[in-house]
Coordinates of C-alpha atoms in Angstrom, one line a residue:
M1333 CA 10.3 50.3 -93.9
L1334 CA 10.7 49.1 -90.3
R1335 CA 9.8 51.7 -87.8
T1336 CA 12.1 51.0 -85.0
G1337 CA 11.0 54.0 -83.0
R1338 CA 7.4 52.8 -82.6
I1339 CA 8.6 49.3 -81.7
F1340 CA 10.8 50.7 -79.0
Q1341 CA 8.0 52.9 -77.7
S1342 CA 5.5 50.1 -77.5
A1343 CA 8.0 47.8 -75.8
T1344 CA 8.8 50.3 -73.1
A1345 CA 5.3 51.7 -72.7
A1346 CA 4.0 48.3 -71.4
R1347 CA 5.5 47.4 -68.1
V1348 CA 6.3 43.7 -67.6
P1349 CA 6.6 43.3 -63.8
L1350 CA 7.8 40.2 -62.1
R1351 CA 5.5 38.0 -60.1
T1352 CA 7.2 35.5 -57.8
T1353 CA 5.4 32.3 -56.9
G1354 CA 7.3 30.2 -54.3
R1355 CA 10.7 29.4 -55.8
V1356 CA 9.6 30.1 -59.5
R1357 CA 9.6 33.5 -61.0
M1358 CA 6.9 34.1 -63.6
L1359 CA 6.1 36.9 -66.0
N1360 CA 2.8 38.7 -65.7
T1361 CA 1.9 39.5 -69.3
S1362 CA -1.5 41.1 -68.5
P1363 CA -1.7 44.7 -69.7
T1364 CA -1.2 47.3 -67.0
P1365 CA -3.4 50.4 -67.0
A1366 CA -1.5 53.6 -67.4
K1367 CA -2.7 55.0 -64.1
Q1368 CA -1.2 52.0 -62.2
V1369 CA 2.3 52.5 -63.7
V1370 CA 4.6 53.6 -61.0
K1371 CA 7.4 56.0 -62.0
T1372 CA 10.8 54.4 -61.5
D1373 CA 13.2 56.2 -59.2
R1374 CA 16.4 56.1 -61.2
M1375 CA 18.4 57.1 -58.2
R1376 CA 17.7 53.7 -56.5
S1377 CA 18.3 50.2 -57.7
T1378 CA 17.2 46.9 -56.0
A1379 CA 18.5 43.4 -56.3
F1380 CA 16.1 40.4 -56.2
I1381 CA 17.8 37.6 -54.4
R1382 CA 16.7 34.0 -53.7
K1383 CA 17.3 33.9 -50.0
D1384 CA 16.5 30.2 -49.8
L1385 CA 19.4 29.3 -52.0
L1386 CA 22.0 32.0 -51.2
G1387 CA 21.4 32.3 -47.4
E1388 CA 21.2 35.5 -45.5
K1389 CA 21.6 38.6 -47.7
H1390 CA 20.1 42.0 -47.8
V1391 CA 18.3 43.9 -50.6
R1392 CA 20.8 46.5 -51.7
S1393 CA 19.9 50.0 -52.8
G1394 CA 21.7 53.1 -53.7
T1395 CA 25.2 53.4 -55.2
A1396 CA 27.2 51.4 -52.6
T1397 CA 26.8 47.7 -52.7
S1398 CA 28.3 45.1 -50.4
V1399 CA 28.6 41.4 -51.3
N1400 CA 28.8 38.6 -48.8
M1401 CA 31.8 36.7 -50.2
A1402 CA 31.1 33.8 -47.9
N1403 CA 28.5 32.7 -50.4
A1404 CA 30.8 33.2 -53.5
N1405 CA 31.4 30.4 -55.9
P1406 CA 34.6 28.7 -54.7
I1407 CA 35.4 27.8 -58.3
Y1408 CA 35.9 31.4 -59.2
Y1409 CA 36.7 33.1 -55.9
E1410 CA 39.1 32.0 -53.2
K1411 CA 39.2 33.3 -49.7
Q1412 CA 42.0 35.7 -49.1
P1413 CA 44.7 33.8 -47.2
K1414 CA 45.8 35.1 -43.8
L1415 CA 49.5 35.2 -43.7
H1416 CA 51.6 36.0 -40.6
V1417 CA 53.9 38.8 -41.7
E1418 CA 56.2 40.4 -39.2
A1419 CA 55.8 44.1 -38.5
L1420 CA 58.5 46.5 -39.7
N1421 CA 59.8 48.7 -36.9
A1422 CA 63.0 49.8 -35.3
R1423 CA 63.5 46.4 -33.6
T1424 CA 62.9 44.3 -36.8
A1425 CA 64.8 46.6 -39.3
I1426 CA 67.9 44.5 -39.3
T1427 CA 70.2 43.0 -41.9
E1428 CA 68.9 39.4 -41.3
H1429 CA 65.5 40.4 -42.5
A1430 CA 66.6 41.8 -45.8
G1431 CA 64.8 39.9 -48.6
K1432 CA 61.7 39.2 -46.4
I1433 CA 58.1 40.5 -46.8
M1434 CA 57.3 42.7 -43.8
Q1435 CA 54.3 44.7 -42.7
I1436 CA 54.3 48.5 -42.2
D1437 CA 53.9 49.4 -38.5
S1438 CA 50.3 49.7 -37.6
N1439 CA 50.9 52.8 -35.4
F1440 CA 52.5 54.6 -38.2
L1441 CA 49.7 53.8 -40.6
Q1442 CA 47.1 54.9 -38.1
G1443 CA 49.0 58.2 -37.7
I1444 CA 49.2 59.1 -41.4
G1445 CA 45.7 57.7 -42.2
K1446 CA 44.8 54.8 -44.5
E1447 CA 43.9 57.2 -47.3
H1448 CA 47.4 58.7 -47.3
Y1449 CA 49.3 55.9 -49.0
P1450 CA 51.7 57.1 -51.7
G1451 CA 51.3 56.2 -55.4
Y1452 CA 49.8 52.8 -56.1
L1453 CA 50.5 51.4 -52.7
G1454 CA 47.0 51.9 -51.5
N1455 CA 45.6 49.6 -54.3
D1456 CA 48.3 47.1 -53.6
F1457 CA 47.6 46.9 -49.9
K1458 CA 43.9 46.3 -50.6
L1459 CA 44.7 43.5 -53.0
F1460 CA 47.1 41.9 -50.4
G1461 CA 44.7 42.5 -47.5
M1462 CA 47.7 44.0 -45.5
P1463 CA 50.2 46.8 -45.9
A1464 CA 53.0 44.4 -46.8
L1465 CA 56.2 45.4 -48.7
L1466 CA 59.6 43.7 -49.4
Y1467 CA 62.4 44.7 -47.0
R1468 CA 65.2 45.1 -49.6
K1469 CA 68.9 45.5 -49.1
C1470 CA 68.6 49.1 -50.2
T1471 CA 66.0 49.6 -47.4
Q1472 CA 68.6 48.3 -44.9
D1473 CA 71.2 50.7 -46.4
L1474 CA 68.8 53.7 -45.8
V1475 CA 68.1 52.6 -42.3
D1476 CA 71.8 52.2 -41.5
Q1477 CA 72.4 55.7 -43.0
F1478 CA 69.7 57.2 -40.9
N1479 CA 71.0 55.6 -37.7
A1480 CA 74.4 57.1 -38.5
Y1481 CA 72.9 60.5 -38.9
K1482 CA 71.1 60.3 -35.5
E1483 CA 74.3 61.7 -33.9
Q1484 CA 74.9 64.4 -36.3
G1485 CA 72.9 65.3 -39.4
P1486 CA 74.5 66.0 -42.8
K1487 CA 74.6 69.6 -44.2
R1488 CA 72.9 68.6 -47.4
A1489 CA 69.6 66.8 -48.1
S1490 CA 69.4 63.6 -50.1
V1491 CA 66.9 62.7 -52.8
L1492 CA 65.9 59.2 -54.0
N1493 CA 65.9 59.1 -57.8
G1494 CA 65.0 56.4 -60.3
K1495 CA 62.6 55.3 -63.0
N1496 CA 58.8 55.1 -62.4
G1497 CA 57.9 52.1 -60.3
I1498 CA 61.4 51.5 -59.0
G1499 CA 60.2 51.8 -55.4
K1500 CA 61.2 55.3 -54.3
S1501 CA 57.9 56.0 -52.5
A1502 CA 57.9 52.5 -50.9
E1503 CA 61.4 53.0 -49.5
L1504 CA 60.6 56.5 -48.2
M1505 CA 57.5 55.1 -46.4
K1506 CA 59.4 52.1 -44.9
L1507 CA 62.1 54.4 -43.6
A1508 CA 59.5 56.8 -42.1
S1509 CA 57.8 53.8 -40.4
V1510 CA 61.1 52.7 -38.9
A1511 CA 62.0 56.2 -37.7
A1512 CA 58.6 56.7 -36.1
S1513 CA 58.8 53.4 -34.2
S1514 CA 62.3 54.3 -32.9
G1515 CA 61.0 57.5 -31.2
C1516 CA 62.1 60.1 -33.7
I1517 CA 60.3 63.2 -34.9
V1518 CA 58.9 62.3 -38.4
I1519 CA 57.8 64.9 -40.9
Y1520 CA 56.3 62.7 -43.6
A1521 CA 54.5 64.0 -46.7
H1522 CA 53.3 61.1 -48.9
S1523 CA 52.3 63.3 -51.8
T1524 CA 53.0 66.9 -52.7
V1525 CA 51.3 67.0 -56.1
S1526 CA 48.1 68.0 -54.3
W1527 CA 50.0 71.0 -53.0
V1528 CA 50.5 72.4 -56.5
N1529 CA 47.8 71.0 -58.8
S1530 CA 45.2 73.6 -57.7
S1531 CA 43.0 70.9 -56.1
R1532 CA 43.2 72.5 -52.6
P1533 CA 42.1 76.0 -51.5
Y1534 CA 44.7 78.8 -51.3
A1535 CA 44.6 82.5 -50.6
P1536 CA 47.0 85.5 -51.1
Q1537 CA 48.7 86.6 -47.9
S1538 CA 48.4 90.2 -47.1
H1539 CA 51.6 92.4 -47.4
S1540 CA 53.4 89.5 -49.1
D1541 CA 53.9 87.8 -52.5
Q1542 CA 53.2 84.4 -50.9
F1543 CA 50.0 82.4 -50.9
T1544 CA 48.7 80.4 -48.0
Q1545 CA 47.3 76.9 -47.9
L1546 CA 45.8 76.6 -44.5
E1547 CA 44.0 73.3 -45.0
I1548 CA 47.1 71.4 -46.3
T1549 CA 49.3 73.0 -43.6
S1550 CA 47.0 72.1 -40.7
G1551 CA 46.8 68.5 -42.2
L1552 CA 50.6 68.2 -42.2
L1553 CA 50.6 69.3 -38.5
R1554 CA 48.0 66.7 -37.7
S1555 CA 50.2 64.0 -39.3
I1556 CA 53.3 65.1 -37.4
D1557 CA 51.4 65.1 -34.1
A1558 CA 49.8 61.7 -34.8
V1559 CA 53.1 60.0 -35.8
S1560 CA 55.5 61.7 -33.3
R1561 CA 53.4 62.7 -30.4
D1562 CA 55.5 61.1 -27.7
A1563 CA 58.7 62.4 -29.3
L1564 CA 57.4 65.9 -29.5
K1565 CA 56.7 65.9 -25.7
K1566 CA 60.4 65.3 -25.0
V1567 CA 61.5 68.6 -26.6
P1568 CA 60.9 71.8 -24.7
L1569 CA 60.6 75.0 -26.6
G1570 CA 63.5 76.5 -24.8
K1571 CA 62.3 80.1 -25.2
A1572 CA 59.1 82.0 -24.8
F1573 CA 57.3 83.6 -27.8
A1574 CA 53.9 84.6 -28.9
I1575 CA 51.8 83.3 -31.9
G1576 CA 48.8 85.4 -32.5
K1577 CA 47.1 85.9 -29.1
R1578 CA 48.7 82.8 -27.6
N1579 CA 51.8 83.1 -25.4
L1580 CA 54.0 80.0 -25.1
S1581 CA 56.5 79.7 -22.3
E1582 CA 59.8 78.0 -22.5
E1583 CA 58.4 75.1 -20.5
H1584 CA 56.0 74.2 -23.2
T1585 CA 57.0 71.4 -25.6
L1586 CA 56.8 70.9 -29.3
A1587 CA 53.7 68.9 -28.7
D1588 CA 52.0 72.0 -27.3
L1589 CA 53.1 74.1 -30.3
V1590 CA 51.8 71.6 -32.9
S1591 CA 48.6 71.1 -31.0
F1592 CA 48.0 74.9 -31.0
G1593 CA 48.5 75.0 -34.8
I1594 CA 46.0 72.1 -35.3
H1595 CA 43.3 73.8 -33.2
T1596 CA 44.1 77.3 -34.8
P1597 CA 44.2 76.7 -38.5
A1598 CA 44.4 80.4 -39.3
L1599 CA 47.9 80.3 -37.7
A1600 CA 49.0 77.0 -39.1
H1601 CA 51.7 78.5 -41.3
D1602 CA 53.2 80.4 -38.4
V1603 CA 53.2 77.4 -36.2
L1604 CA 54.8 75.2 -38.9
E1605 CA 57.6 77.7 -39.4
H1606 CA 58.3 77.9 -35.7
F1607 CA 58.2 74.2 -35.4
L1608 CA 60.7 73.6 -38.2
D1609 CA 63.1 76.1 -36.8
L1610 CA 63.0 74.5 -33.3
A1611 CA 62.9 70.9 -34.4
S1612 CA 65.8 71.3 -36.8
T1613 CA 68.1 72.9 -34.2
Q1614 CA 67.3 70.8 -31.1
T1615 CA 69.5 67.9 -30.2
Q1616 CA 67.3 65.9 -27.9
V1617 CA 65.5 63.8 -30.5
P1618 CA 66.5 62.9 -34.0
V1619 CA 64.4 64.2 -36.9
L1620 CA 63.5 62.6 -40.2
M1621 CA 62.0 64.8 -42.9
A1622 CA 60.7 62.6 -45.6
I1623 CA 59.0 64.4 -48.5
D1624 CA 57.7 62.4 -51.5
E1625 CA 57.4 64.0 -55.0
V1626 CA 59.8 66.6 -53.9
N1627 CA 60.4 67.8 -57.6
T1628 CA 57.1 69.7 -57.2
F1629 CA 59.1 72.2 -55.1
W1630 CA 60.7 73.7 -58.2
C1631 CA 57.8 73.4 -60.7
S1632 CA 55.2 75.9 -62.0
T1633 CA 52.0 75.2 -60.2
L1634 CA 48.4 75.2 -61.6
Y1635 CA 47.6 78.1 -59.3
R1636 CA 47.4 81.7 -60.5
D1637 CA 47.8 85.0 -58.8
Q1638 CA 45.6 88.1 -58.9
Q1639 CA 47.0 89.1 -62.3
D1640 CA 46.2 85.6 -63.7
Q1641 CA 49.9 84.7 -63.8
I1642 CA 51.1 81.2 -63.1
L1643 CA 52.5 80.8 -59.6
P1644 CA 55.9 79.1 -59.1
A1645 CA 55.9 76.7 -56.3
G1646 CA 58.2 78.9 -54.3
R1647 CA 55.5 81.4 -53.8
L1648 CA 53.4 79.0 -51.9
R1649 CA 54.2 79.6 -48.2
L1650 CA 54.1 75.9 -47.3
I1651 CA 56.6 74.9 -49.9
R1652 CA 58.7 78.0 -49.1
S1653 CA 58.9 76.8 -45.5
L1654 CA 60.4 73.4 -46.5
L1655 CA 62.4 74.4 -49.6
P1656 CA 65.5 75.7 -47.7
F1657 CA 66.1 72.2 -46.3
F1658 CA 66.5 70.9 -49.9
E1659 CA 68.5 73.9 -51.2
G1660 CA 71.3 73.7 -48.6
Q1661 CA 70.2 76.7 -46.7
K1662 CA 69.0 74.8 -43.6
S1663 CA 69.7 71.3 -42.2
V1664 CA 68.8 69.3 -39.1
A1665 CA 71.2 69.0 -36.2
K1666 CA 70.4 65.3 -35.7
G1667 CA 68.7 63.3 -38.3
W1668 CA 68.2 63.4 -42.1
V1669 CA 66.3 65.3 -44.7
L1670 CA 65.3 62.9 -47.4
G1671 CA 63.1 63.3 -50.5
A1672 CA 62.0 61.3 -53.5
T1673 CA 61.3 62.2 -57.1
S1674 CA 58.3 61.3 -59.2
Y1675 CA 58.0 61.1 -62.9
V1676 CA 54.3 60.0 -63.0
N1677 CA 53.1 63.5 -64.0
P1678 CA 55.7 65.2 -66.2
R1679 CA 53.7 68.4 -65.8
F1680 CA 55.3 68.8 -62.3
M1681 CA 58.8 67.7 -63.2
P1682 CA 60.7 70.8 -64.3
K1683 CA 62.8 70.2 -67.5
D1684 CA 66.0 71.7 -66.1
L1685 CA 65.7 69.6 -63.0
N1686 CA 65.1 66.5 -65.0
K1687 CA 68.2 67.1 -67.0
K1688 CA 70.3 67.5 -63.9
L1689 CA 68.8 64.4 -62.3
N1690 CA 69.3 62.3 -65.4
P1691 CA 72.3 63.7 -67.3
P1692 CA 73.2 62.0 -70.6
P1693 CA 75.9 59.4 -70.3
A1694 CA 79.4 60.8 -70.9
V1695 CA 81.1 59.2 -74.0
P1696 CA 84.9 59.1 -73.6
L1697 CA 86.9 60.7 -76.5
A1698 CA 89.3 58.4 -78.2
N1699 CA 91.8 61.2 -79.0
P1700 CA 93.8 61.9 -75.9
E1701 CA 94.4 65.5 -76.9
L1702 CA 90.7 66.2 -77.3
A1703 CA 89.9 64.3 -74.1
S1704 CA 92.2 66.6 -72.1
N1705 CA 90.8 69.8 -73.6
P1706 CA 88.7 71.4 -70.8
K1707 CA 86.6 73.2 -73.4
L1708 CA 85.2 69.9 -74.7
L1709 CA 84.5 68.4 -71.3
A1710 CA 80.8 68.6 -70.3
S1711 CA 80.4 70.2 -66.9
Q1712 CA 78.7 68.1 -64.3
P1713 CA 75.3 69.5 -63.3
S1714 CA 75.2 71.0 -59.8
L1715 CA 72.4 70.2 -57.5
P1716 CA 71.8 71.5 -53.9
F1717 CA 71.2 68.0 -52.7
D1718 CA 72.8 64.6 -53.0
I1719 CA 71.2 62.0 -55.3
I1720 CA 70.7 58.4 -54.2
K1721 CA 70.0 56.2 -57.3
M1722 CA 67.5 53.4 -56.7
S1723 CA 68.6 50.0 -57.8
E1724 CA 66.6 47.4 -59.6
L1725 CA 65.3 44.2 -58.0
T1726 CA 67.8 41.4 -57.7
A1727 CA 67.0 37.9 -58.9
V1728 CA 66.6 36.8 -55.2
E1729 CA 64.2 39.7 -54.5
A1730 CA 62.1 38.9 -57.5
W1731 CA 61.9 35.3 -56.3
V1732 CA 60.7 36.4 -52.9
L1733 CA 58.0 38.7 -54.4
M1734 CA 56.8 36.0 -56.8
H1735 CA 56.4 33.5 -53.9
F1736 CA 54.5 36.1 -52.0
Y1737 CA 52.1 36.8 -54.9
H1738 CA 51.6 33.0 -55.2
R1739 CA 50.7 32.7 -51.5
M1740 CA 48.3 35.6 -51.8
N1741 CA 46.6 33.8 -54.8
I1742 CA 47.6 36.6 -57.2
V1743 CA 49.8 34.2 -59.1
S1744 CA 48.0 30.8 -59.7
A1745 CA 50.8 29.1 -61.6
P1746 CA 53.5 27.3 -59.6
V1747 CA 56.5 29.5 -59.0
T1748 CA 59.5 28.1 -60.8
K1749 CA 62.9 29.4 -61.6
D1750 CA 61.9 29.7 -65.3
L1751 CA 58.8 31.7 -64.4
V1752 CA 60.7 34.0 -62.1
A1753 CA 63.5 34.5 -64.6
K1754 CA 61.0 35.3 -67.3
K1755 CA 59.1 37.9 -65.3
W1756 CA 62.2 39.4 -63.9
M1757 CA 63.8 39.9 -67.3
M1758 CA 60.6 41.2 -68.8
S1759 CA 60.2 43.8 -66.1
S1760 CA 64.0 44.8 -66.2
G1761 CA 64.0 44.4 -62.4
N1762 CA 61.3 47.1 -61.9
P1763 CA 59.0 46.2 -59.0
R1764 CA 56.0 48.0 -60.4
Q1765 CA 56.4 46.3 -63.8
L1766 CA 56.9 43.0 -62.2
F1767 CA 53.7 43.4 -60.3
A1768 CA 51.8 44.6 -63.3
G1769 CA 53.0 41.6 -65.2
V1770 CA 51.3 39.2 -62.8
T1771 CA 48.1 41.3 -62.2
T1772 CA 47.2 42.3 -65.8
F1773 CA 43.9 40.5 -65.7
I1774 CA 42.9 41.2 -62.1

């Protein structure tokens, strides 16, 4: 019987080091004494590289490895093309640019942080080498609606709804970028799942049933300050009040208030609540509140209280501060409160909310007597906010996207009408499915 164990032990016991002679690598088969065997550090790995053939490179060690793509084989790797894509801002957000690829404003991206891209957009931008998105007709509709609300905001919030991958997060991000570049106060949250999935610290608040999340709240204040710093300086507080041991006079601005909350994380919740009250009622500067994954505001979180009971999202103080704007209890004097739903994680989409957002289609009754019976008519679900249903890609928009993918070397085949029609129909006009259909093997 073959004793594989001994064969394995004998093969691994004798080390076979490499000995390089000039440009030829040879094996040293001479036995190595046990005392000369050096114990391998398994936390480090090195790469032997022929510098004379590959040019200047460095021996790499550790877990992070960087490769000089300048020496990559051009047969298998192509250099990422550098395309000139116009920036999306208040000046370029016009009807004539609908159907064009545009780049998110760099100042807005710097404000929210490159790691704070919603959904899959971060991976898409890395693949493109730029934060480029399609400026759709529905994007222009949202921009026009927001411009109309700059004079007087609506009493109810609006929520973008649609299937996974339809572009809700992308539209919300584009509108926030345009609003920030136009000098508005932007309260933008790219993801709220991290607020409820127990991945961030929380603590019970004394003398209350609420729970605080100081790290998340101070991070939101930093985002507001970075994106809207100039706009915040234009709005005075209008009244004097004290937060903790700090007294703020009426000459102070919203920028001073937000800065105090950033540098005093223990009072971040108090600062945010004062900021929301003042920003929503002032009329000097329009406000855009853009909250992605807003369905988490009504879910059961993964946090637990002192009695090991599941916490509803409404008991988190951060969500409780924003929730009244989506339940019709509060509104902004000038601007818009806009949210977007997410169906990626069904755990945080409440079933009753899902039914109201996506009611079954009403089937008309053929019998006129039955059709007029109020007892047989299904009541329309009532929601505290207005729903904006996202539309699918048009054929023209799919054509623009496919040409962009071809120019970025994502699609190697020539873009023809038949290819675009095939991909468009297979994806049912869903932007995410269209992208997945051309990047399956990337």
